[in-house]
mmCIF file of N, CA and C in Angstrom:
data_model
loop_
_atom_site.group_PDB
_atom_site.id
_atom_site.type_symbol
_atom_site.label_atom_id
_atom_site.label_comp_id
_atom_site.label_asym_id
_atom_site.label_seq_id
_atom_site.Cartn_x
_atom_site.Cartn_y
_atom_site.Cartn_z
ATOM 1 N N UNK A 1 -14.797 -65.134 -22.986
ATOM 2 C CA UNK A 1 -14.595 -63.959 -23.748
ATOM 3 C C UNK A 1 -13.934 -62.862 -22.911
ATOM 4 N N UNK A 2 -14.303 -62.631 -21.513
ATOM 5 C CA UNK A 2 -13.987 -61.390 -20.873
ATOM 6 C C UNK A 2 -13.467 -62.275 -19.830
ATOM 7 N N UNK A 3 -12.181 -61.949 -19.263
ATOM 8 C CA UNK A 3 -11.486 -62.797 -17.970
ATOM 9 C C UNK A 3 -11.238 -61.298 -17.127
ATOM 10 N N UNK A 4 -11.884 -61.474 -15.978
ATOM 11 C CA UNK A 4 -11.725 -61.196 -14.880
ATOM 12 C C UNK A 4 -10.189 -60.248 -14.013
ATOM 13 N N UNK A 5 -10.101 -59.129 -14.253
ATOM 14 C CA UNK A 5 -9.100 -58.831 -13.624
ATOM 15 C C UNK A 5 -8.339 -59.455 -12.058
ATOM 16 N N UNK A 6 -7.077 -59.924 -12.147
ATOM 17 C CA UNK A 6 -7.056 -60.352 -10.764
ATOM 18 C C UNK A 6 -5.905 -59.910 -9.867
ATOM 19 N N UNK A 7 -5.112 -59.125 -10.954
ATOM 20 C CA UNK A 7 -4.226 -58.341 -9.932
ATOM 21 C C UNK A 7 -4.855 -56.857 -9.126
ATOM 22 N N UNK A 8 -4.396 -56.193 -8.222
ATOM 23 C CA UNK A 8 -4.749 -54.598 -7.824
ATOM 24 C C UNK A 8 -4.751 -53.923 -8.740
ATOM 25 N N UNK A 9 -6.016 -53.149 -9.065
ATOM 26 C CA UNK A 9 -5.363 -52.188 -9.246
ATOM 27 C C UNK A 9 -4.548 -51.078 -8.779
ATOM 28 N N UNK A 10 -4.080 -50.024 -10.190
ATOM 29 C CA UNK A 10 -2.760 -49.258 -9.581
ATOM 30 C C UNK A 10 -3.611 -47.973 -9.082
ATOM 31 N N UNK A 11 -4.823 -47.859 -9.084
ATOM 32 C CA UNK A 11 -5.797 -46.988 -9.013
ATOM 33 C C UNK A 11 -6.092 -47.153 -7.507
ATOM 34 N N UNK A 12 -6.049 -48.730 -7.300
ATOM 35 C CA UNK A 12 -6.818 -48.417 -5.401
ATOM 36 C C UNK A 12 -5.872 -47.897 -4.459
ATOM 37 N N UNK A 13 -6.098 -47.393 -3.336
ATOM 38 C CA UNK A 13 -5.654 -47.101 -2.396
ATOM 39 C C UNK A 13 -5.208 -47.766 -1.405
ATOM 40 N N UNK A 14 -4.059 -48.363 -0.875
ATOM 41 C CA UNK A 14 -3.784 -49.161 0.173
ATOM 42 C C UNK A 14 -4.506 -48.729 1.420
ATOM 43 N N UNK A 15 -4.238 -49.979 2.059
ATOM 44 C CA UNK A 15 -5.103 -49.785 3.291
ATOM 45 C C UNK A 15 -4.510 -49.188 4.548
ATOM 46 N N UNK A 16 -3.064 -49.261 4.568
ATOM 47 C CA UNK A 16 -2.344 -48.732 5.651
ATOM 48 C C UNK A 16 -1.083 -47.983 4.782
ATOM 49 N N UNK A 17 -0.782 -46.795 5.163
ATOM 50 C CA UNK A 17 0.204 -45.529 4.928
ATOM 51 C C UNK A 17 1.426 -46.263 5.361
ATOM 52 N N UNK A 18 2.269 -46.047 4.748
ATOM 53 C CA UNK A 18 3.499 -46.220 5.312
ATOM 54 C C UNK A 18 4.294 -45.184 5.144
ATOM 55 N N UNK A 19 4.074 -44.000 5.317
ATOM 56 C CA UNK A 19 4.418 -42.613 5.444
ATOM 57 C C UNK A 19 3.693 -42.073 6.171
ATOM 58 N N UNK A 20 4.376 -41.077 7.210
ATOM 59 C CA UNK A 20 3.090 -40.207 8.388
ATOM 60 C C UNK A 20 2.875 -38.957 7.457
ATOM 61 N N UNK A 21 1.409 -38.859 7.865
ATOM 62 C CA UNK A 21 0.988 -37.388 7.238
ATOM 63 C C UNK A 21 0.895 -36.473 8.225
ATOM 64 N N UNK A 22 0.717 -35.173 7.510
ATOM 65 C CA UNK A 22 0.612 -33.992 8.670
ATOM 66 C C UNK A 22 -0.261 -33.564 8.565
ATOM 67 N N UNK A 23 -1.270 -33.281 10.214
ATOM 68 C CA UNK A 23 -2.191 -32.574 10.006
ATOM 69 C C UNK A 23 -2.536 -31.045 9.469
ATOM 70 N N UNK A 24 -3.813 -30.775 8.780
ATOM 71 C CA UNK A 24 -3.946 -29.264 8.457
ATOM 72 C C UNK A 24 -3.130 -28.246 9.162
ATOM 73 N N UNK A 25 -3.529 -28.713 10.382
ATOM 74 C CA UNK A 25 -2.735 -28.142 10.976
ATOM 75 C C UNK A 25 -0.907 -27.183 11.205
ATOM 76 N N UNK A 26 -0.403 -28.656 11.674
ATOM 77 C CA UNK A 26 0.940 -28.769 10.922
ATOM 78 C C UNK A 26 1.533 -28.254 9.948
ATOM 79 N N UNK A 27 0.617 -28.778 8.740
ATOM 80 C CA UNK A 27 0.953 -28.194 7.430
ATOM 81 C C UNK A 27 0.850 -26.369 7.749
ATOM 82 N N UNK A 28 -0.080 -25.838 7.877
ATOM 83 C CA UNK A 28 -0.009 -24.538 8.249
ATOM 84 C C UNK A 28 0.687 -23.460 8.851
ATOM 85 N N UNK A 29 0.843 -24.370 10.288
ATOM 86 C CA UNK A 29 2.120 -23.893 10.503
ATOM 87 C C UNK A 29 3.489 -24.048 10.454
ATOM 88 N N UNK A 30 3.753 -25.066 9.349
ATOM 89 C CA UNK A 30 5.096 -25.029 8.713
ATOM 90 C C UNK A 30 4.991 -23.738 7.429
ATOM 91 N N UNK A 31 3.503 -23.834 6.914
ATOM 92 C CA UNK A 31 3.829 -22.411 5.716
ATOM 93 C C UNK A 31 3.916 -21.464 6.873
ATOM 94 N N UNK A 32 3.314 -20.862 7.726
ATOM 95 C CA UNK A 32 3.491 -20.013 8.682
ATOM 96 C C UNK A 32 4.741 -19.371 8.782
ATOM 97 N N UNK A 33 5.625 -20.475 9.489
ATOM 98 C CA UNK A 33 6.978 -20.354 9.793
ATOM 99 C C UNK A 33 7.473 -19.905 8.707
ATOM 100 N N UNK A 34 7.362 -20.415 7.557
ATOM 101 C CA UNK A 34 8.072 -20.496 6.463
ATOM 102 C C UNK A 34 7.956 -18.832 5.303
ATOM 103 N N UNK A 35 6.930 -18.541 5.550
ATOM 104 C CA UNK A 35 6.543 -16.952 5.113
ATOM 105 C C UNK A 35 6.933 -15.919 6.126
ATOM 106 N N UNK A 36 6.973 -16.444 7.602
ATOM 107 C CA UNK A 36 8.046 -15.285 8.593
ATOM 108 C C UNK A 36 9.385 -15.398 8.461
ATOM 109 N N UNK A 37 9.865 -16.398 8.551
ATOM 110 C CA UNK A 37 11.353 -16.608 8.172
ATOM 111 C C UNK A 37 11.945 -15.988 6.646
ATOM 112 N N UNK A 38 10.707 -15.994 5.628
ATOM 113 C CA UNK A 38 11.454 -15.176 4.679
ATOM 114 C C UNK A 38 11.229 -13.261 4.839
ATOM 115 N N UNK A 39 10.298 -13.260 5.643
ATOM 116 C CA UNK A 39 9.932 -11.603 6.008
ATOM 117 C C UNK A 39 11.270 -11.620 6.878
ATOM 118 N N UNK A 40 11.680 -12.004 7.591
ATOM 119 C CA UNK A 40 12.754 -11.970 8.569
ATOM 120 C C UNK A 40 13.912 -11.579 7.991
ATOM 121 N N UNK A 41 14.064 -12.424 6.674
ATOM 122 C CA UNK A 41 15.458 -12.274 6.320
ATOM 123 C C UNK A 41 15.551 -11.148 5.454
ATOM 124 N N UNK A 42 14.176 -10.757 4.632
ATOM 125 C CA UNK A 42 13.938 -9.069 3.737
ATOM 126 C C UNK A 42 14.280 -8.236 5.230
ATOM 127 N N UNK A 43 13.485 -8.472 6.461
ATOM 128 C CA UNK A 43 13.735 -7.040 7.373
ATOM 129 C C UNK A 43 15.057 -7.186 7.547
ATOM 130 N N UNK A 44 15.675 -8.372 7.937
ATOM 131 C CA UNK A 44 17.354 -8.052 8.113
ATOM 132 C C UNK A 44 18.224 -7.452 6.712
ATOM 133 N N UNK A 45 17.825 -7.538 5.860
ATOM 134 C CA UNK A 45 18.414 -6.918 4.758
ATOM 135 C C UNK A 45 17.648 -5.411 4.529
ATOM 136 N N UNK A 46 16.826 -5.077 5.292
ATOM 137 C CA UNK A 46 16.571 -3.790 5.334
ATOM 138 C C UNK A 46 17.363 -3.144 6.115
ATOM 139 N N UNK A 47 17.791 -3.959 7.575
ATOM 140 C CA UNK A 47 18.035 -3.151 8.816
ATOM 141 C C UNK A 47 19.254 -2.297 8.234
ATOM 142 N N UNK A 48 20.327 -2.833 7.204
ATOM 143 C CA UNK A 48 21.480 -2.035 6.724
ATOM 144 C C UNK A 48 22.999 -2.079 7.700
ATOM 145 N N UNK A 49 23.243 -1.149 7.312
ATOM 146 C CA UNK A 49 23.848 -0.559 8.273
ATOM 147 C C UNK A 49 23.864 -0.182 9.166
ATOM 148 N N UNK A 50 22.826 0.932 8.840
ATOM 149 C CA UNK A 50 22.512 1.699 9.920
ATOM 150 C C UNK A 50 21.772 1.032 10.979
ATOM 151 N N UNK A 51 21.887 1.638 12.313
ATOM 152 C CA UNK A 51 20.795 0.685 13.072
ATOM 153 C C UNK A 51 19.171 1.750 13.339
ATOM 154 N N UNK A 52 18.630 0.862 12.948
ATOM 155 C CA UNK A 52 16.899 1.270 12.901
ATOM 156 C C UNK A 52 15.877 0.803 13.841
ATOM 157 N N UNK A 53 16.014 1.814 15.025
ATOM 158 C CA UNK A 53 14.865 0.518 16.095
ATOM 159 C C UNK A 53 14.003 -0.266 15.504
ATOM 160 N N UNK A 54 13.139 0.771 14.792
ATOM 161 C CA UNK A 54 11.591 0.061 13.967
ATOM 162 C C UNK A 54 12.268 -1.168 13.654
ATOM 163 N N UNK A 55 12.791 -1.170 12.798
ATOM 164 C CA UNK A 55 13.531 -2.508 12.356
ATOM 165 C C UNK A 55 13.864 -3.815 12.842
ATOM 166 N N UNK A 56 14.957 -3.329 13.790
ATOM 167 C CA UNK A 56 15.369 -4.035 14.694
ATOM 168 C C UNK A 56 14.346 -4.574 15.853
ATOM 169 N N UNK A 57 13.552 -3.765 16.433
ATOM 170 C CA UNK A 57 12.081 -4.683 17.157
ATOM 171 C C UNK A 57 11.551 -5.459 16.325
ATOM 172 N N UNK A 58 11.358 -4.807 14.961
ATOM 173 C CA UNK A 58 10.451 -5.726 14.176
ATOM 174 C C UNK A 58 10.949 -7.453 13.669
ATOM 175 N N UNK A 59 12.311 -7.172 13.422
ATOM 176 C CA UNK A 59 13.456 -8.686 13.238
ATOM 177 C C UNK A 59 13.122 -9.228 14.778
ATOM 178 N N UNK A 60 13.409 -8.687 15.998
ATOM 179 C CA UNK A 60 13.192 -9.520 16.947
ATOM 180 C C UNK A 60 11.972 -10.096 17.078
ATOM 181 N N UNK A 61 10.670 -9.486 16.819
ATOM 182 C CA UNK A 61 9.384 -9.829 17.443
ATOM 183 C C UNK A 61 9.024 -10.691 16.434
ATOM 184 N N UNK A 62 10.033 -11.117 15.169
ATOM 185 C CA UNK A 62 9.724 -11.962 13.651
ATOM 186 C C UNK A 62 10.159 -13.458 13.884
ATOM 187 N N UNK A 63 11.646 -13.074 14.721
ATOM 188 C CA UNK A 63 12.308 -14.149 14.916
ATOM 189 C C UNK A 63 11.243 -15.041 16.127
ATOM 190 N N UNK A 64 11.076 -14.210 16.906
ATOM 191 C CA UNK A 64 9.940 -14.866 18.375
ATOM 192 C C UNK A 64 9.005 -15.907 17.718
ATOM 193 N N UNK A 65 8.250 -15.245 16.579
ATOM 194 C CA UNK A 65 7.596 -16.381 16.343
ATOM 195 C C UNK A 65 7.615 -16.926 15.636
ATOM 196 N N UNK A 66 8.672 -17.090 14.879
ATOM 197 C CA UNK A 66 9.166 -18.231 13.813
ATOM 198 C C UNK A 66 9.328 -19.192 14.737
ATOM 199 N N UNK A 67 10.359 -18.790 15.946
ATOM 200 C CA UNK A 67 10.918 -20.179 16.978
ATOM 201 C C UNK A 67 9.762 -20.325 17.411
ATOM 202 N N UNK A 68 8.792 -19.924 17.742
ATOM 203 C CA UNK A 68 7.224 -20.271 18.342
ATOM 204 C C UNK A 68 6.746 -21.695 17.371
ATOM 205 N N UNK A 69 6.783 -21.001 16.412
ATOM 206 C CA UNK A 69 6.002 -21.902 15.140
ATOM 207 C C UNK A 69 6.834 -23.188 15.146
ATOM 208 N N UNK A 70 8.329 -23.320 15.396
ATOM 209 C CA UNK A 70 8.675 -24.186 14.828
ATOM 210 C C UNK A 70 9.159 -25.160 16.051
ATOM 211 N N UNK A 71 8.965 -24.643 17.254
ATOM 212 C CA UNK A 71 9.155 -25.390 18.442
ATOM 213 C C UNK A 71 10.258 -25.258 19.593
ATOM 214 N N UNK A 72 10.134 -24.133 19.291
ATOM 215 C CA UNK A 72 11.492 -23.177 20.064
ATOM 216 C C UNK A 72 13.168 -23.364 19.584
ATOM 217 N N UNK A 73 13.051 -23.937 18.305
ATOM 218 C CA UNK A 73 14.174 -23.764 17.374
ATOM 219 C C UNK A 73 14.763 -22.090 16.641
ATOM 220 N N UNK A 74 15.618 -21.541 16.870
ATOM 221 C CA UNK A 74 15.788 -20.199 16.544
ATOM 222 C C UNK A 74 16.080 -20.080 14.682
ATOM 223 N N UNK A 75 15.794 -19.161 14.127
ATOM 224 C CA UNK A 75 15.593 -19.130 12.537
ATOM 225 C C UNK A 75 16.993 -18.603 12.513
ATOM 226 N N UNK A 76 17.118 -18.847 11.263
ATOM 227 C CA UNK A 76 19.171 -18.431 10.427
ATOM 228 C C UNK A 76 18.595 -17.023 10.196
ATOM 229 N N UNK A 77 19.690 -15.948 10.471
ATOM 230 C CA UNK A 77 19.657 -14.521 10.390
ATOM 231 C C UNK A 77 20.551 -14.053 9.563
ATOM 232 N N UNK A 78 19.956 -13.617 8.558
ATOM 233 C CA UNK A 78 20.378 -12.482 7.275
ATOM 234 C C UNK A 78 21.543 -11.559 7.904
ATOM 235 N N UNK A 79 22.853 -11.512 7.343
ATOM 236 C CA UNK A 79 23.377 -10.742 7.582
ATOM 237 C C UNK A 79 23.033 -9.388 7.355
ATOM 238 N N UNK A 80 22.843 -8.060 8.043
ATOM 239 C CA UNK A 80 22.205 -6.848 7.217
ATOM 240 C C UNK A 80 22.809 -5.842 5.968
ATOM 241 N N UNK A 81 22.559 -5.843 5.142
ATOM 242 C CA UNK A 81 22.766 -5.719 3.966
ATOM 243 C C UNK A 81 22.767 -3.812 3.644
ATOM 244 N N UNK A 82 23.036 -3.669 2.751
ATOM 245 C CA UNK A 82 23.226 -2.801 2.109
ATOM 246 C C UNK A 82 22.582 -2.053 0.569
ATOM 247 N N UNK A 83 21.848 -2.040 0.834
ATOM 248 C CA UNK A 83 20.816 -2.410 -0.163
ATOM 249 C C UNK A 83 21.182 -0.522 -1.241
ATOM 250 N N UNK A 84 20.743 -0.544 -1.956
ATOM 251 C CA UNK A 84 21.189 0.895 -2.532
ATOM 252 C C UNK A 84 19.612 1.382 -2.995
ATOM 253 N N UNK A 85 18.582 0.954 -3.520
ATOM 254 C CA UNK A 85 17.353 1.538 -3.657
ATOM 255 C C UNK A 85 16.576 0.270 -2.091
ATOM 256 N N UNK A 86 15.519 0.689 -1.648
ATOM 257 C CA UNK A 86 15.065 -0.376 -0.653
ATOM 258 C C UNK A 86 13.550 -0.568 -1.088
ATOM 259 N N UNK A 87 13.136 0.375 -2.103
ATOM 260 C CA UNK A 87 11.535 0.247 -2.493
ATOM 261 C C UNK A 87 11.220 -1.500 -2.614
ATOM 262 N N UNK A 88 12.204 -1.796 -3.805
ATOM 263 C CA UNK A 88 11.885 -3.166 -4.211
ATOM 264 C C UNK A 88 11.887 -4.356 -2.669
ATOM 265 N N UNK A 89 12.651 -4.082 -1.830
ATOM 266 C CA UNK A 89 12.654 -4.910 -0.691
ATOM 267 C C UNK A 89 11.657 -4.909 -0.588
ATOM 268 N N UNK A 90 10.872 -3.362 0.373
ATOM 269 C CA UNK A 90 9.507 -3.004 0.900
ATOM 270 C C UNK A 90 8.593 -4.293 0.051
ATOM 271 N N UNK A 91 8.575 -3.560 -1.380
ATOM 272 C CA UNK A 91 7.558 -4.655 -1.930
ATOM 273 C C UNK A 91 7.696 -5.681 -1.257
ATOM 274 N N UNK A 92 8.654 -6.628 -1.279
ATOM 275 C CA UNK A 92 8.822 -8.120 -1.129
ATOM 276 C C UNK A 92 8.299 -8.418 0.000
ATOM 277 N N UNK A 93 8.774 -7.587 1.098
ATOM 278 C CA UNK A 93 7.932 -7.596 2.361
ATOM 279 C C UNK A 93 7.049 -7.105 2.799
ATOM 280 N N UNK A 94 6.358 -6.668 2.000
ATOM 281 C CA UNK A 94 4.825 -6.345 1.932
ATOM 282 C C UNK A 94 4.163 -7.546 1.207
ATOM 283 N N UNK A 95 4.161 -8.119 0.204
ATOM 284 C CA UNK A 95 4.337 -9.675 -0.210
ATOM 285 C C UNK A 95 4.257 -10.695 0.828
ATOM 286 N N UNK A 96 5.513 -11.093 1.406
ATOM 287 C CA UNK A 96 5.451 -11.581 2.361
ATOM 288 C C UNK A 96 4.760 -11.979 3.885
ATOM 289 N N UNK A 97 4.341 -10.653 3.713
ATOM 290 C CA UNK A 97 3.637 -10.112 4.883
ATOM 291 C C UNK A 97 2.100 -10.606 5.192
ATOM 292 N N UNK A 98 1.797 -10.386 3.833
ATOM 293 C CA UNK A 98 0.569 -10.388 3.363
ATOM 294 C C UNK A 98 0.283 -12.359 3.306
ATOM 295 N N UNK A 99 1.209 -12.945 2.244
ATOM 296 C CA UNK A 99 1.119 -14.087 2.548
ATOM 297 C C UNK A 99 0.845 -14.651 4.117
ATOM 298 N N UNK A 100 1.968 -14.177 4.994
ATOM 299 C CA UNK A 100 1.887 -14.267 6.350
ATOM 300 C C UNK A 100 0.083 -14.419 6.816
ATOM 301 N N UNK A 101 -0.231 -12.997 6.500
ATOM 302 C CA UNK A 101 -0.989 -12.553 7.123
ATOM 303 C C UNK A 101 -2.515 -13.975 6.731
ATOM 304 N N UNK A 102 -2.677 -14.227 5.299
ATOM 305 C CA UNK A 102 -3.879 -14.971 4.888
ATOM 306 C C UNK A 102 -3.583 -16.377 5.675
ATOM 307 N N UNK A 103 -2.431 -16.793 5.981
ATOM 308 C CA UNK A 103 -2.098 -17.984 6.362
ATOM 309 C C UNK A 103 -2.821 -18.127 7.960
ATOM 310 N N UNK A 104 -1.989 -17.269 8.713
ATOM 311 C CA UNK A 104 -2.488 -16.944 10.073
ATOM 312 C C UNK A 104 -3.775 -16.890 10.254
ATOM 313 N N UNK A 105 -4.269 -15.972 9.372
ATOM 314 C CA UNK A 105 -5.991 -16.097 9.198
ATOM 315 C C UNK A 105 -6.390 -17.242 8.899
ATOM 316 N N UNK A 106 -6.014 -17.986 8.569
ATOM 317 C CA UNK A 106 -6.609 -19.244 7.778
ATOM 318 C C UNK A 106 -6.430 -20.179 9.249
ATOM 319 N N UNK A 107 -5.112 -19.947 10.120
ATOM 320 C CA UNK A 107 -5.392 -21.014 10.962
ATOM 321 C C UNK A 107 -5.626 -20.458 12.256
ATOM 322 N N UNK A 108 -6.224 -19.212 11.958
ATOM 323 C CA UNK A 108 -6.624 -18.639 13.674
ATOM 324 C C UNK A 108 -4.924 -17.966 14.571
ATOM 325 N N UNK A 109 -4.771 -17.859 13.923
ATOM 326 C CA UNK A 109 -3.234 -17.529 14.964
ATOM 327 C C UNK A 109 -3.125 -16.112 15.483
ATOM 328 N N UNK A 110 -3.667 -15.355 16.119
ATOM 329 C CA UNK A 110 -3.963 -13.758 16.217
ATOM 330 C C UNK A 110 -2.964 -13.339 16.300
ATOM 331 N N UNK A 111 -1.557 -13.986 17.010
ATOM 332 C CA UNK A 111 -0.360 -13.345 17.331
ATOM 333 C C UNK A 111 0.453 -13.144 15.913
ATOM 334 N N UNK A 112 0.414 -14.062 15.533
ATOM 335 C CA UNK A 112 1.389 -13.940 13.744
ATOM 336 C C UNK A 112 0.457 -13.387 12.944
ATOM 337 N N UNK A 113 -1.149 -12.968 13.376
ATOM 338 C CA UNK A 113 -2.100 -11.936 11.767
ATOM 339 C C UNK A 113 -1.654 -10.789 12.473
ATOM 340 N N UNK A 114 -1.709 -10.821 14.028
ATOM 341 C CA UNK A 114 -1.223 -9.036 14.214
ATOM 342 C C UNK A 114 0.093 -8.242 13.446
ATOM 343 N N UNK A 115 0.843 -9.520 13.973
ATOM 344 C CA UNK A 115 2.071 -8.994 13.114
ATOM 345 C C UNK A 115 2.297 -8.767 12.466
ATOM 346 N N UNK A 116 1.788 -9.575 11.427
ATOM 347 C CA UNK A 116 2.009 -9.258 9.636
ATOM 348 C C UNK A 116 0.682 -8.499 9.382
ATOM 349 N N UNK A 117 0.115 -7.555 9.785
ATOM 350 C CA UNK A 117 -0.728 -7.039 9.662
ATOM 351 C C UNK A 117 0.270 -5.547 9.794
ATOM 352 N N UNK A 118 1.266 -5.789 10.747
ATOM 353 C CA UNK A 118 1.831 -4.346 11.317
ATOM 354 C C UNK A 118 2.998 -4.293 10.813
ATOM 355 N N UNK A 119 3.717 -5.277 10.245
ATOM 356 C CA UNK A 119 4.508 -4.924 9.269
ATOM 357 C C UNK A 119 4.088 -4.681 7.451
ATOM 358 N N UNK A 120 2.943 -5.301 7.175
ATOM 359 C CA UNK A 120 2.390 -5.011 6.073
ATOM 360 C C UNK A 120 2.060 -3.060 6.130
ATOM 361 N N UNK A 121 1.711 -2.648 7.091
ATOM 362 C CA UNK A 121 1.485 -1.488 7.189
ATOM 363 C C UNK A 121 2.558 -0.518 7.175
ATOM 364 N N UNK A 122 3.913 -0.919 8.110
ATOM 365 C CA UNK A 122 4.896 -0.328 7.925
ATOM 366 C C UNK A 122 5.578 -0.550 6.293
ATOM 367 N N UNK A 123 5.191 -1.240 5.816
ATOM 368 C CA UNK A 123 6.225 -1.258 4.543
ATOM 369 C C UNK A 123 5.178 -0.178 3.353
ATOM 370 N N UNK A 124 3.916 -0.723 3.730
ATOM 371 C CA UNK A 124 3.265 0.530 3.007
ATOM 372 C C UNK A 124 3.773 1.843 3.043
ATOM 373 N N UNK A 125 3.956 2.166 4.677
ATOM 374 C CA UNK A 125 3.929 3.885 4.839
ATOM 375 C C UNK A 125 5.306 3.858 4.448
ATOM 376 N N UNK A 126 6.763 3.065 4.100
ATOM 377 C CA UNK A 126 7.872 3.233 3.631
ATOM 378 C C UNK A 126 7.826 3.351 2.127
ATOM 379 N N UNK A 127 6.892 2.582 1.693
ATOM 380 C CA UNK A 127 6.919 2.808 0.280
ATOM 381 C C UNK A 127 6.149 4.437 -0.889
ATOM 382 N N UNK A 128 5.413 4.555 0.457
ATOM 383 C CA UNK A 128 4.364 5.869 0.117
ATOM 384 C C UNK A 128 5.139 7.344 0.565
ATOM 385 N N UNK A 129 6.304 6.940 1.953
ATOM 386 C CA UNK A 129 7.089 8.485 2.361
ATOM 387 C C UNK A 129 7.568 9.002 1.147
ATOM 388 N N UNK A 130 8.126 10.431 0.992
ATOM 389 C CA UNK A 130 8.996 10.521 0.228
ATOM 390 C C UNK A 130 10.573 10.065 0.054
ATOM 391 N N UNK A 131 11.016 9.900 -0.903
ATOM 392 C CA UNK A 131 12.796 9.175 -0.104
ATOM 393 C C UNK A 131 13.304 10.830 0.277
ATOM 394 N N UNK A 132 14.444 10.557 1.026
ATOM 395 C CA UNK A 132 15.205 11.566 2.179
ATOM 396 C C UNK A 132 15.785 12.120 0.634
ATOM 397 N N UNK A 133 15.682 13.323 1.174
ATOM 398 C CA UNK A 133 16.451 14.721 0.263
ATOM 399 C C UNK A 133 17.605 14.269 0.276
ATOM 400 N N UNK A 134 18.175 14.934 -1.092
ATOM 401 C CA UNK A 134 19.765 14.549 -1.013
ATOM 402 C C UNK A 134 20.480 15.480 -0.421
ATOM 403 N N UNK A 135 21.837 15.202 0.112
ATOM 404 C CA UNK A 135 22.697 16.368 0.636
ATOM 405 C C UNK A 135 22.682 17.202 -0.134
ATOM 406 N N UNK A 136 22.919 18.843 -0.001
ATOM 407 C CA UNK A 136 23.275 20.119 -0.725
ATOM 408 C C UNK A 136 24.568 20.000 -1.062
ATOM 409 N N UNK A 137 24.514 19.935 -2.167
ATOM 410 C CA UNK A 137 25.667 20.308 -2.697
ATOM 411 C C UNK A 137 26.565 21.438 -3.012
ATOM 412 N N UNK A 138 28.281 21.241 -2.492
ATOM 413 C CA UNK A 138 28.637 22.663 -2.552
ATOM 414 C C UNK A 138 28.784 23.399 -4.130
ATOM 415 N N UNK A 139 28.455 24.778 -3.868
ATOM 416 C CA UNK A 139 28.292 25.484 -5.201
ATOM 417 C C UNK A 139 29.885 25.915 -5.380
ATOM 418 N N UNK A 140 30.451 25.652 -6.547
ATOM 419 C CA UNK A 140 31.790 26.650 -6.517
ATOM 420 C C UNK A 140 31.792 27.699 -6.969
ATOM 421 N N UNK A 141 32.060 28.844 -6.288
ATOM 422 C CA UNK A 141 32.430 30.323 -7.309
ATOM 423 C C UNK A 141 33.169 30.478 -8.289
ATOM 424 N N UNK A 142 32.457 30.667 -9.585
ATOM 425 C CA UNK A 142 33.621 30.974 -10.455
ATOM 426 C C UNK A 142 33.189 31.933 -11.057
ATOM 427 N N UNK A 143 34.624 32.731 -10.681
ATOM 428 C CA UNK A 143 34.167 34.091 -10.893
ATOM 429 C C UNK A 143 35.465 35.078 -11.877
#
C-alpha cells in the first residue's frame, strides 16, 4: 500500500559545501566597508568645490578605513560635486553613518564606531546651523 521513499530528499542538506562560506565575521566587515565607502562618496560630494578641511580630513580618515576593512585595497573616490541645497546629502550621511555606526558596534570595531559616531555628529550640527546669509544686495536709487 505505502512504498517507501528512495530517492533524497530535496529538503536534506548535503554533507559537504561546495561553496566557501564567510564567517560572521567577514560578512561584517564587508557591510562595514560597504556603509563607509558609501559615507565616503556623500562626504566627497559634499567637499564641493570649495575646499573644506573638516571635510577633507574627514574623506581621508573614511578612505583609511575602508582600505583597512578591505585589506589595504584603496576605495573609488567621488568626484566633488556641486551640490546646490546640501541638507538632503547631510541626511544621507547621517544615515549612513549611523548604519556604519550599529555595524561596528555589532562587531566590536572601536576605530570605525568612533568615526561614524563623529561624523554622525558633524552632519547633525550641519543640518541644525543656520544656512549662510545671502549676499546684500545692491539697492538702486531711483529717484
Amino acid at each position: 500500500m505505502y512504498e517507501p521513499i528512495r530517492t533524497k530528499s530535496v529538503h536534506s542538506t548535503p554533507a559537504a559545501s561546495d561553496f566557501p562560506h564567510r564567517s560572521r565575521d567577514e560578512e561584517l566587515d564587508i557591510q562595514l566597508a560597504g556603509h563607509l565607502a558609501a559615507l565616503l562618496a556623500v562626504t566627497d560630494e559634499l567637499r564641493g568645490p570649495a575646499a573644506d578641511p573638516e571635510l577633507d580630513t574627514a574623506a581621508e580618515r573614511l578612505s583609511a578605513e575602508v582600505a583597512r576593512l578591505r585589506g589595504g585595497r584603496a576605495p573609488a573616490r567621488a568626484v566633488p560635486g556641486a551640490a546646490a541645497d546640501p541638507a538632503p546629502l547631510h541626511r544621507r550621511a547621517h544615515t549612513l553613518a549611523a548604519r556604519a555606526l550599529v555595524v561596528a558596534a555589532s562587531r566590536a570595531d572601536t576605530a570605525a564606531a568612533i568615526l561614524a559616531a563623529e561624523r554622525m555628529d558633524a552632519h547633525t550640527a550641519a543640518l541644525a546651523a543656520p544656512a549662510a546669509p545671502a549676499a546684500p544686495r545692491e539697492l538702486s536709487a531711483a529717484r
